[in-house]
Short mmCIF file of C-alpha atoms and ligand atoms in Angstrom, two decimals:
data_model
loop_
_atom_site.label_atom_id
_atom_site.label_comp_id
_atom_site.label_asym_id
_atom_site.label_seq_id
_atom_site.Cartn_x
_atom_site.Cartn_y
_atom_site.Cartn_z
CA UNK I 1 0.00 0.00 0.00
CA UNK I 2 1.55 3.37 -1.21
CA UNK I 3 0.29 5.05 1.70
CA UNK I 4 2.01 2.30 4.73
CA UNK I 5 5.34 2.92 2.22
CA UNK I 6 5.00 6.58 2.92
CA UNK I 7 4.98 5.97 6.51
CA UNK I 8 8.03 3.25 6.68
CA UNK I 9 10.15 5.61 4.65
CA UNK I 10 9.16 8.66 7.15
CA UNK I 11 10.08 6.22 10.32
CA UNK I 12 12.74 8.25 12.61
CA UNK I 13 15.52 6.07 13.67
CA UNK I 14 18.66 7.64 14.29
CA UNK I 15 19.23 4.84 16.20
CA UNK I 16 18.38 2.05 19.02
CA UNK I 17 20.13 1.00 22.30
CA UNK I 18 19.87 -2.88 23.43
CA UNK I 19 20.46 -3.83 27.28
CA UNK I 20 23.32 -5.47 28.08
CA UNK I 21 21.82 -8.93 28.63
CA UNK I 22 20.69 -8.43 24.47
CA UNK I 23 24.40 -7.27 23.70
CA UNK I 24 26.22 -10.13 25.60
CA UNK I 25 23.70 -12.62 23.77
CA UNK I 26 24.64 -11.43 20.25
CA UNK I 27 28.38 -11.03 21.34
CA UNK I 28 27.91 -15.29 22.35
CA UNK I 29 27.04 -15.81 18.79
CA UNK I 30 29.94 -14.22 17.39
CA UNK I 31 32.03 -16.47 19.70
CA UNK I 32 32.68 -13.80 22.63
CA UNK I 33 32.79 -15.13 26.35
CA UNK I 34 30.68 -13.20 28.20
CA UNK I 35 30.04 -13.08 31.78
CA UNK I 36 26.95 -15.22 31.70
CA UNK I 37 23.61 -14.64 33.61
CA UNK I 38 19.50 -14.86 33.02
CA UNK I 39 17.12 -11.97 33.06
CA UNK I 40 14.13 -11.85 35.26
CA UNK I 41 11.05 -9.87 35.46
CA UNK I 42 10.20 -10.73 38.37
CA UNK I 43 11.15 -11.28 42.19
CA UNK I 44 10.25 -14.45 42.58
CA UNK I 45 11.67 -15.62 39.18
CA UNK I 46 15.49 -14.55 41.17
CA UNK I 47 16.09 -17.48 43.12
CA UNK I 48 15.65 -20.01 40.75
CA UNK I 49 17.68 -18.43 37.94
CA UNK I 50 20.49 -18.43 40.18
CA UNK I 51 20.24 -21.61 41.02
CA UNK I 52 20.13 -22.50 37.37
CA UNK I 53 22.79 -20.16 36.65
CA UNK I 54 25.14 -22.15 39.59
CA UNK I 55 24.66 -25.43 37.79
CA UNK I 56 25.50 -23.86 34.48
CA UNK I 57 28.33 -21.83 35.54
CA UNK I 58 29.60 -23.51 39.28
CA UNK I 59 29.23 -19.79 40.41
CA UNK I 60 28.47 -19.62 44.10
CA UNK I 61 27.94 -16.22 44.34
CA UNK I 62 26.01 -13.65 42.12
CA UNK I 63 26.21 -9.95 40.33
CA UNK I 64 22.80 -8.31 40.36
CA UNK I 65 22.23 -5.89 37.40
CA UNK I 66 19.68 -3.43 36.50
CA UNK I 67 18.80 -3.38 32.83
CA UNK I 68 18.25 0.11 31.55
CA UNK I 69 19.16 2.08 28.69
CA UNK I 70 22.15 3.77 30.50
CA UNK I 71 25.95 2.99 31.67
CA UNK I 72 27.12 4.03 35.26
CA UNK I 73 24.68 1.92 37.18
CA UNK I 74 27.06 0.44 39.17
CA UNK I 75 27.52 3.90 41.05
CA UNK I 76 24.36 4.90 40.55
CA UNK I 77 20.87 5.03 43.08
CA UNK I 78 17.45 3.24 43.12
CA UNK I 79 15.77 6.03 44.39
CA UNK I 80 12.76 3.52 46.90
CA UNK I 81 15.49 1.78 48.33
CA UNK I 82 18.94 3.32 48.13
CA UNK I 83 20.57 0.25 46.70
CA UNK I 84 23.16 0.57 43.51
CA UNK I 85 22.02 -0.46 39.82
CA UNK I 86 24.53 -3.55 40.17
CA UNK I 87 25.35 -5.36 43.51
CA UNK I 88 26.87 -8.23 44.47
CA UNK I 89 25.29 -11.10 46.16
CA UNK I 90 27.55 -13.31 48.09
CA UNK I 91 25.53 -16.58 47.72
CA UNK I 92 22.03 -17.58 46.38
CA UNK I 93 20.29 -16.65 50.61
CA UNK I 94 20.90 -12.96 49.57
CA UNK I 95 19.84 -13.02 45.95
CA UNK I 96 15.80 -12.07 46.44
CA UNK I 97 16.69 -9.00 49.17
CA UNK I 98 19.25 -7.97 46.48
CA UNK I 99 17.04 -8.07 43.46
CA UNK I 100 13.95 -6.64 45.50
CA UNK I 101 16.16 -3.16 45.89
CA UNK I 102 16.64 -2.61 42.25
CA UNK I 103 13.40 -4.39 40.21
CA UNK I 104 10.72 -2.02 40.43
CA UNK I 105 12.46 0.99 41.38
CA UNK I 106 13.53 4.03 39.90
CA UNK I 107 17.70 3.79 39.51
CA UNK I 108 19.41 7.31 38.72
CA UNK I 109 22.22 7.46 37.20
CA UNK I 110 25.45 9.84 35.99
CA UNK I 111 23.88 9.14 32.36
CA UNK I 112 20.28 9.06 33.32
CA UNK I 113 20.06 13.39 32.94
CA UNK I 114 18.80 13.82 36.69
CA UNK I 115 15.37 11.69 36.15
CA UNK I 116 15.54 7.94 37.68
CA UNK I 117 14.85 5.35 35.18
CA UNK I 118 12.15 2.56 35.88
CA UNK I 119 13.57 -0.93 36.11
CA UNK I 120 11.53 -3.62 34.81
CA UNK I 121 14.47 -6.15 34.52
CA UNK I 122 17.14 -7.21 36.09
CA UNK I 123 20.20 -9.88 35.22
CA UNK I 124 21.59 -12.10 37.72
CA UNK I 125 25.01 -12.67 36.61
CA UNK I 126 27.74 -15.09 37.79
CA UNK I 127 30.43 -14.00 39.87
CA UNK I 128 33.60 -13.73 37.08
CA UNK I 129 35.39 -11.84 39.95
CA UNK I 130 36.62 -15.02 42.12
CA UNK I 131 40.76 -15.33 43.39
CA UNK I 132 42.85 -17.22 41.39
CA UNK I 133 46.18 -17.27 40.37
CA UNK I 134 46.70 -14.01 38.62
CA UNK I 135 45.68 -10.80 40.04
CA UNK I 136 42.02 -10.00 38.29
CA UNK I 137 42.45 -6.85 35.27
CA UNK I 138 39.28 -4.04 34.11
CA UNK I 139 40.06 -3.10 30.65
CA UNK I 140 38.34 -0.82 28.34
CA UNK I 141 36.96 -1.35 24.53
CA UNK I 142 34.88 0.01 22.21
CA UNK I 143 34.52 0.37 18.64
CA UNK I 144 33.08 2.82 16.98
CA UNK I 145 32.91 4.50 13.83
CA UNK I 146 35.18 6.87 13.02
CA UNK I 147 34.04 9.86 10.44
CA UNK I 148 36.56 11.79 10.66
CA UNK I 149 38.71 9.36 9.00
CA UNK I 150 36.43 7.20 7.07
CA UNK I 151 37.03 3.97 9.02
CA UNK I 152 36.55 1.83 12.09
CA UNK I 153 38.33 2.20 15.19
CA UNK I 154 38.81 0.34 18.71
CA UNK I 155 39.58 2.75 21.24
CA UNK I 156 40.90 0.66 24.30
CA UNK I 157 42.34 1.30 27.27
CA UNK I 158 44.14 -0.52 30.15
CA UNK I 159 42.01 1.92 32.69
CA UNK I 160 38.72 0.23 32.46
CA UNK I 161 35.69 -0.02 34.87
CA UNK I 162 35.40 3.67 35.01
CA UNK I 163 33.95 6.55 33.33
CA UNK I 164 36.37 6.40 30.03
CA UNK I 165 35.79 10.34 29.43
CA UNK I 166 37.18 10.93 32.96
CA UNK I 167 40.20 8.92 31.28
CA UNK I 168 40.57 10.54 28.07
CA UNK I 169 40.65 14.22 30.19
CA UNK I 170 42.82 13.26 33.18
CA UNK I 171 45.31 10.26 31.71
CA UNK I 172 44.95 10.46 27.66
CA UNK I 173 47.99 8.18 27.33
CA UNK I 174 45.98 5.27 28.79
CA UNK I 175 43.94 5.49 25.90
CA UNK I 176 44.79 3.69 22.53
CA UNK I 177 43.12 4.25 19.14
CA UNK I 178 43.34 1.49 16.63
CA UNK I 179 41.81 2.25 12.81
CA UNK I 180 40.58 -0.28 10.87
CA UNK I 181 39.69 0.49 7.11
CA UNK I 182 36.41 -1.29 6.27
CA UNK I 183 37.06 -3.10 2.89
CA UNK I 184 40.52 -4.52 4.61
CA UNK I 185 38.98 -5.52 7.81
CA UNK I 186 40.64 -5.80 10.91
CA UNK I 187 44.29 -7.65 10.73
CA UNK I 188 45.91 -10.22 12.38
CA UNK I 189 48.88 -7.75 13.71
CA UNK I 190 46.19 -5.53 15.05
CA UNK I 191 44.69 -7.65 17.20
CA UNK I 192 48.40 -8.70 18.60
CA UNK I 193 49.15 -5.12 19.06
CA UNK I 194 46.33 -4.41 20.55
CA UNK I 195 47.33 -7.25 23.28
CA UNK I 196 50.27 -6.01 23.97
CA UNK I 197 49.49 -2.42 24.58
CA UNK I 198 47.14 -3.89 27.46
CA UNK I 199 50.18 -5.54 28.69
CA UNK I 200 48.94 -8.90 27.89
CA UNK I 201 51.05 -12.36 28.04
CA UNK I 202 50.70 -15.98 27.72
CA UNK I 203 47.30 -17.37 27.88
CA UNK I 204 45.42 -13.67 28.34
CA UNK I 205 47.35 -12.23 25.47
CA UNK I 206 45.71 -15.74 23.43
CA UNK I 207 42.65 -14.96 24.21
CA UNK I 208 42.70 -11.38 23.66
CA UNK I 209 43.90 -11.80 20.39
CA UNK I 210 40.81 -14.32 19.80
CA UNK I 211 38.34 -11.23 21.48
CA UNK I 212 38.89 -8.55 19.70
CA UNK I 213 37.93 -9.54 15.91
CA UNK I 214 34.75 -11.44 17.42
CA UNK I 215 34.04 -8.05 18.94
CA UNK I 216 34.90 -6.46 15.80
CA UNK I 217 32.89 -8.89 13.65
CA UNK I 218 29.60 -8.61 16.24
CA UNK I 219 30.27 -4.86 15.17
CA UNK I 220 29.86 -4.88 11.72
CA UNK I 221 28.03 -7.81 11.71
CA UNK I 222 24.85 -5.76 13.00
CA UNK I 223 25.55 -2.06 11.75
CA UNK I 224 26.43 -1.13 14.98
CA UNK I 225 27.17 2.72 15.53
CA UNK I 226 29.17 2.02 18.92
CA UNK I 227 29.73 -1.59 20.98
CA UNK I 228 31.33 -0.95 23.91
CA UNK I 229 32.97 -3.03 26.48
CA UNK I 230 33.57 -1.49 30.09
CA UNK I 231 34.56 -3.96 31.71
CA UNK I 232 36.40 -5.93 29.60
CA UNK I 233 37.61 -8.01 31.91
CA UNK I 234 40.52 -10.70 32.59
CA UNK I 235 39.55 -13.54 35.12
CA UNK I 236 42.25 -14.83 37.71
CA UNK I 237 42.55 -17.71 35.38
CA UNK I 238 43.06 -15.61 32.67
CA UNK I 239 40.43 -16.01 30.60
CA UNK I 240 39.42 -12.61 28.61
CA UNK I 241 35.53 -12.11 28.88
CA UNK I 242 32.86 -9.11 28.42
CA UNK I 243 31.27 -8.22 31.64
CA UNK I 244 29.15 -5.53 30.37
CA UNK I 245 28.17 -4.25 27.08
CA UNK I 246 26.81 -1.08 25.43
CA UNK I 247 25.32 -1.51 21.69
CA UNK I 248 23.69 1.67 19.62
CA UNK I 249 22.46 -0.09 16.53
CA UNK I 250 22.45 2.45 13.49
CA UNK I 251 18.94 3.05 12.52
CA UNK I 252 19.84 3.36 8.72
CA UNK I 253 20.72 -0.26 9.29
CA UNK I 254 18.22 -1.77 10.96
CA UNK I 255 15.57 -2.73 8.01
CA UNK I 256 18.36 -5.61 7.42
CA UNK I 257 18.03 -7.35 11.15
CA UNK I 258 14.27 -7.01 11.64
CA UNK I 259 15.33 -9.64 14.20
CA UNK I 260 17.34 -6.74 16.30
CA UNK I 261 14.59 -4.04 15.48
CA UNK I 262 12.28 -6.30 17.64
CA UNK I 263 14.54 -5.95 20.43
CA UNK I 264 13.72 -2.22 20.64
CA UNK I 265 12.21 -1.09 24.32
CA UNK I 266 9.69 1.45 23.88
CA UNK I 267 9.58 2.62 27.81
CA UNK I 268 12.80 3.72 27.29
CA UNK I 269 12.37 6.31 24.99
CA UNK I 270 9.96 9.54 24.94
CA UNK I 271 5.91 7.97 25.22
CA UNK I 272 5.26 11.16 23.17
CA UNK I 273 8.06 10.23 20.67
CA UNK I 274 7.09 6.72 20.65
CA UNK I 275 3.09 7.57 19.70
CA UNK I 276 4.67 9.84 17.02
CA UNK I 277 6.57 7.26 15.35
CA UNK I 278 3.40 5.20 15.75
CA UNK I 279 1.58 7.04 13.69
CA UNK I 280 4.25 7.46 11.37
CA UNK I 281 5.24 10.74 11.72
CA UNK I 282 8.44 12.71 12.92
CA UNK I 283 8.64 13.85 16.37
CA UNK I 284 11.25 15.49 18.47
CA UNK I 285 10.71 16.54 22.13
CA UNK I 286 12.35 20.18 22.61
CA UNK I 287 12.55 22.12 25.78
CA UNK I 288 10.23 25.17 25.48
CA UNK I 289 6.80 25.59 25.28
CA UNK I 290 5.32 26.47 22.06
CA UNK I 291 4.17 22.89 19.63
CA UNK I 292 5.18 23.54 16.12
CA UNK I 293 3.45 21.26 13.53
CA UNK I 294 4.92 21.40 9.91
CA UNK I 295 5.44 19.74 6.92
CA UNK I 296 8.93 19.29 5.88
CA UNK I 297 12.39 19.05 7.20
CA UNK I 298 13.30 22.27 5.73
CA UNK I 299 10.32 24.17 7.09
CA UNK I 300 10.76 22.66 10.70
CA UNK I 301 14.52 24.15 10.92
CA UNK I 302 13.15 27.59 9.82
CA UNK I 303 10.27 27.44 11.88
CA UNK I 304 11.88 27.19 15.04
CA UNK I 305 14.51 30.21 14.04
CA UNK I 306 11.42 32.22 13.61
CA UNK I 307 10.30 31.03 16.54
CA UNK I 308 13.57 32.17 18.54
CA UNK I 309 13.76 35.08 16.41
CA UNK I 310 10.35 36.65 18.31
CA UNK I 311 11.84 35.69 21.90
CA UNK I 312 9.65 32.22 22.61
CA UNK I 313 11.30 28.77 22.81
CA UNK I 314 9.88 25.45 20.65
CA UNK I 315 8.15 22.50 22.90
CA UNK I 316 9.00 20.23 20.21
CA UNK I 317 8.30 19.78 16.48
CA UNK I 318 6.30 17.76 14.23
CA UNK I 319 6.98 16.89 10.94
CA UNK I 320 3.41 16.14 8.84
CA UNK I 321 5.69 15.01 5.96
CA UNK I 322 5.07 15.60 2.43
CA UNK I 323 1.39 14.25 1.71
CA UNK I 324 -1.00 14.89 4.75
CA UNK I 325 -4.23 14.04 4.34
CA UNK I 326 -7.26 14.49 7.07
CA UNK I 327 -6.37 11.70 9.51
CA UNK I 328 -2.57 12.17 9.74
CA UNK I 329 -3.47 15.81 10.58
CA UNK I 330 -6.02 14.80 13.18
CA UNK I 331 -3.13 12.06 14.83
CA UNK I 332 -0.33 14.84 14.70
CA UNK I 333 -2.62 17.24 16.57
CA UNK I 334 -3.09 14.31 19.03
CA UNK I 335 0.59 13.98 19.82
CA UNK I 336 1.33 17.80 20.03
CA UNK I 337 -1.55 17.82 22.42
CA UNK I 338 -0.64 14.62 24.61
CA UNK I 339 2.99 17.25 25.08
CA UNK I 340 2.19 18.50 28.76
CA UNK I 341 4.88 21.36 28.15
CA UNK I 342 2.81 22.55 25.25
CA UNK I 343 1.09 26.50 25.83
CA UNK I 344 0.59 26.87 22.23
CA UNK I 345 0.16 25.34 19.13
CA UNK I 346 2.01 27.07 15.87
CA UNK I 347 1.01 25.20 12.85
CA UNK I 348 3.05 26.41 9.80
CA UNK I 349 2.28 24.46 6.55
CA UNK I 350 3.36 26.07 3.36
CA UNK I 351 1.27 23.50 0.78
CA UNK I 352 2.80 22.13 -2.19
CA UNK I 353 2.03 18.14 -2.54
CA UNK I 354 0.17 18.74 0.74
CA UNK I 355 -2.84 20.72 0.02
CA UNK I 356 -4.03 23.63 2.20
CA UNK I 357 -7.65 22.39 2.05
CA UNK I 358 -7.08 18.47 3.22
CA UNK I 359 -4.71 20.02 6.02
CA UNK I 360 -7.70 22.46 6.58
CA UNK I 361 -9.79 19.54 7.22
CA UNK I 362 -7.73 17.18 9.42
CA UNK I 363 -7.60 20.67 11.49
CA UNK I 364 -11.44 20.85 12.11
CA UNK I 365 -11.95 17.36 12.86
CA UNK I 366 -9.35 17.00 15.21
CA UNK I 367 -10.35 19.93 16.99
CA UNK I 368 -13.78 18.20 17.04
CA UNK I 369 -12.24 15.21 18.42
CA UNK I 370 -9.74 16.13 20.81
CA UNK I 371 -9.65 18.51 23.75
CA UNK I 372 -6.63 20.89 22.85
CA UNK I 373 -5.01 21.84 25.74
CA UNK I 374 -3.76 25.07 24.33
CA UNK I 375 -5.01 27.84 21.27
CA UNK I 376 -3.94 26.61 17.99
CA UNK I 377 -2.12 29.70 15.38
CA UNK I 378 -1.81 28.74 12.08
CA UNK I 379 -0.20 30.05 8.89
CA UNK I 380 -1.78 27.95 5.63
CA UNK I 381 0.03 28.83 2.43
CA UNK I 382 0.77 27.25 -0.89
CA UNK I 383 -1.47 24.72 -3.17
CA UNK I 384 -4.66 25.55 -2.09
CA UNK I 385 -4.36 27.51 0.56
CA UNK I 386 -7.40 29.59 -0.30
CA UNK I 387 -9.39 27.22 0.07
CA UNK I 388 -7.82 25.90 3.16
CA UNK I 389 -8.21 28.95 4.70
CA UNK I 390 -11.94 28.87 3.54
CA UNK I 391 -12.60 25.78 5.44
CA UNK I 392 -11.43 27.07 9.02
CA UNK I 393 -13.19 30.18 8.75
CA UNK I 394 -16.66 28.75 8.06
CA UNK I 395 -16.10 25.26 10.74
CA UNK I 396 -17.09 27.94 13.56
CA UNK I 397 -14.30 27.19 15.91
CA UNK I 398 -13.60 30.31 18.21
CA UNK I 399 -10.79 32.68 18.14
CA UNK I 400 -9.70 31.38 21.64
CA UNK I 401 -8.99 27.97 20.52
CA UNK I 402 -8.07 29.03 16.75
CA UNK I 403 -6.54 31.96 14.84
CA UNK I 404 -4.73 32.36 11.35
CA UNK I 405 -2.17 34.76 10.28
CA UNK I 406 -0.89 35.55 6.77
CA UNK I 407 2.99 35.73 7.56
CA UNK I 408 5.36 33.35 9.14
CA UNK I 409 6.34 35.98 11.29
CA UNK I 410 2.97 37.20 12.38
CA UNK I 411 1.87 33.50 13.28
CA UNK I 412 5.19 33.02 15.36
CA UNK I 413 4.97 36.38 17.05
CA UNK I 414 0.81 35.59 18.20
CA UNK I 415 1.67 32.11 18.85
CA UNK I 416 4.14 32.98 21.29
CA UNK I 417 2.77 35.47 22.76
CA UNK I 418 -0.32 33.36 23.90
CA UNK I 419 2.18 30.42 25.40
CA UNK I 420 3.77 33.53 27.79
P1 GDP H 1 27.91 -0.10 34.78
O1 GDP H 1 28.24 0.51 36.11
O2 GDP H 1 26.54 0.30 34.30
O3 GDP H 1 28.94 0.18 33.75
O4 GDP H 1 27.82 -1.70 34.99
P2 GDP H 1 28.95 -2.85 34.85
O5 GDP H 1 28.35 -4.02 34.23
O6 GDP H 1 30.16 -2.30 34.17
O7 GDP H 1 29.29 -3.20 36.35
C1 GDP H 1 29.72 -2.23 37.27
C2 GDP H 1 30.78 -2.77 38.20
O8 GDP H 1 30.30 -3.89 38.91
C3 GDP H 1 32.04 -3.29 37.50
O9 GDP H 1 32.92 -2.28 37.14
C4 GDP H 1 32.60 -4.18 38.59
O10 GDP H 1 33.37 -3.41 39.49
C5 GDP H 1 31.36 -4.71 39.28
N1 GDP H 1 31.14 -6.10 38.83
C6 GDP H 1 30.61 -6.49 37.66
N2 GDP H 1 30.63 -7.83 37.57
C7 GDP H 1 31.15 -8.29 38.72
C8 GDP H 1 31.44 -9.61 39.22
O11 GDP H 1 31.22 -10.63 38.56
N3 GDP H 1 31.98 -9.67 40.47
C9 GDP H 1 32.24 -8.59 41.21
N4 GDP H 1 32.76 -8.76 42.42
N5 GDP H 1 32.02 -7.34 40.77
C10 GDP H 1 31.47 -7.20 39.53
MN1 MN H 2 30.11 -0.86 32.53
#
């Protein structure tokens, strides 16, 4: 159907984070050890994945882990209980008290911008921490693409477990960069050199040297934007494993692993954003208080310089797309008006494919339809825009819920003077 096309082709991915237990599984498949462990929705699910996770691993004790779309957790705060985003549990009598303080609650942290994040999953994850004969090693490693340069690159770093921008500002010579051109893939030498920077020998240097091009692969394999590893970890025995992991999956990519699309978690990301993309149209959340609904890329960017220009601040914007017809209008007006930040409504549609009178009508109904929480200005111009114009006037909706102006500028200026 030409009209569902429309809408795929309008979809706005720039791109989509997995949890870590969904990064460690795909790094598995591209023959990365992982610090193992089983997700659970539930409290009393705990106990019994950890005793399944004992007789798969021999792990006697237990690292509890929220899942959430942000790193730092380990330092960071459920806000009901005061517990940290990742705990340990020494043995399986303190696993349900330790997973009761994170599932549920609210866990804030140095990524989460101030606001906790709900946690509706946790992992319980063996212990990979245990004595042995070699003192235990946090590394860092990531790879990323470059743009600068064109290509691939591993940034790594024998400081890992911490924040790795605290490392790049205070000890920048801890941190190694190592490019990879794309149509050469990574090299054997590389992956030697890059196991020897990290001071590596004997069996650890091995099996770094086996890590990094399955990370590398796992990479490219999904049209990953950035898979990070923090900690990337060496056992007392030596072994090199991931221990957490950080994917952003480049949206451009992701009609080729509709597999890894399914994996996307809606209540992370912006309800209003979510509804938006829903209806299969282009949303972004803003700061300010005046909704702007437009049609076009081009006309957003100007609209919200206008906007600026006459001293009031955008809410968000809305992007109607090219060919709007009555019920895309009346579902964009729903999301603008589902924005609680929203004082006023600027709609600025300059018609070419979109026609001034069909936008005319998806105004009136939705106005019929919805309770608009604030006075709508709008500026019709273009294709029919007559006739658009036409349509409002004589659907008898009053001046206090909506007005027209000829100019861009004149709509801006009235539209934010009724959100002050
Ligand atoms: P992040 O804080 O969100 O980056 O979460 P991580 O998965 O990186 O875990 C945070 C910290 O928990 C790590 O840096 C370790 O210090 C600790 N940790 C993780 N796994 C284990 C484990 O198996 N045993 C122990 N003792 N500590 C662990
Ligand atoms: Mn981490």
């Amino acid at each position: 159907m030409a009209h569902e096309k429309n809408v795929l082709l309008r979809r706005k991915f720039d791109s989509m984070n997995l949890h870590e237990f969904q990064g460690k599984a795909i790094l598995k498949k591209y023959g990365v050890a992982v610090q193992e462990g089983i997700v659970v929705d539930t409290i009393e699910a705990a106990v019994p994945a950890a005793q399944k996770l004992t007789e798969e691993t021999g792990t006697s004790w237990y690292v509890v882990k929220a899942q959430i779309h942000a790193g730092g957790r380990g330092k960071g705060t459920v806000e009901e209980t005061g517990s940290h985003g990742v705990v340990l549990a020494k043995g399986i009598d303190q696993v349900e008290e330790k997973v009761a303080g994170i599932l549920g609650g609210h866990l804030t942290t140095l990524q989460t911008n101030g606001k906790g994040k709900k946690v509706n999953q946790v992992l319980i994850a063996q212990d990979v921490y245990y004595p042995g004969p070699t003192e235990v090693q946090e590394f860092y490693m990531s790879v990323l693409l470059d743009r600068e340069s064109g290509r691939n690159v591993i940034i790594y770093s024998t400081e890992g477990g911490m924040d790795i921008e605290h490392v790049a500002e205070h000890t920048p010579e801890k941190l190694f960069k190592e490019h990879i051109d794309p149509r050469v893939g990574l090299q054997g030498f590389q992956a030697r050199k890059i196991a020897f920077n990290l001071g590596l020998s004997g069996d650890a240097f091995k099996n770094m040297v086996k890590f990094v091009p399955c990370l590398y692969n796992a990479y490219v394999g999904i049209d990953a934007s950035m898979f990070e590893i923090n900690p990337l970890f060496k056992t007392s025995d030596n072994k090199i494993i991931a221990v957490d992991a950080k994917v952003s999956l480049d949206g451009n990519g992701l009609f080729r692993h509709p597999d890894l699309a399914a994996l996307r978690d809606k209540s992370e990301e912006d309800p209003t954003e979510v509804e938006a993309d829903e209806a299969g149209l282009n949303f972004v959340k803003l700061d300010g208080n005046v909704g702007c609904m437009v049609n076009g890329a081009g006309l957003a960017m100007s609209t919200l310089d206008v906007v600026n220009q006459v001293g009031g601040t955008a809410a968000n914007f809305l992007d109607i797309g090219g060919g709007a017809n009555a019920d895309l209008m009346a579902s964009a007006l729903d999301v603008i008006n589902s924005d609680k930040n929203v004082k006023s409504i600027f709609i600025n549609i300059f018609g070419g494919i979109t026609r001034g009178e069909e936008v005319a009508k998806g105004i009136v109904e939705a106005v019929k339809r919805v309770t608009l929480r604030a006075p709508i200005v709008i500026r019709l111009d273009g294709t029919n825009a007559e006739e658009g114009r036409k349509i409002l006037a004589e659907a008898g909706i009053p001046d206090s819920q909506l007005t027209s102006r000829p100019t861009m500028l004149e709509a801006a200026r009235a539209a934010v003077a009724l959100a002050k």
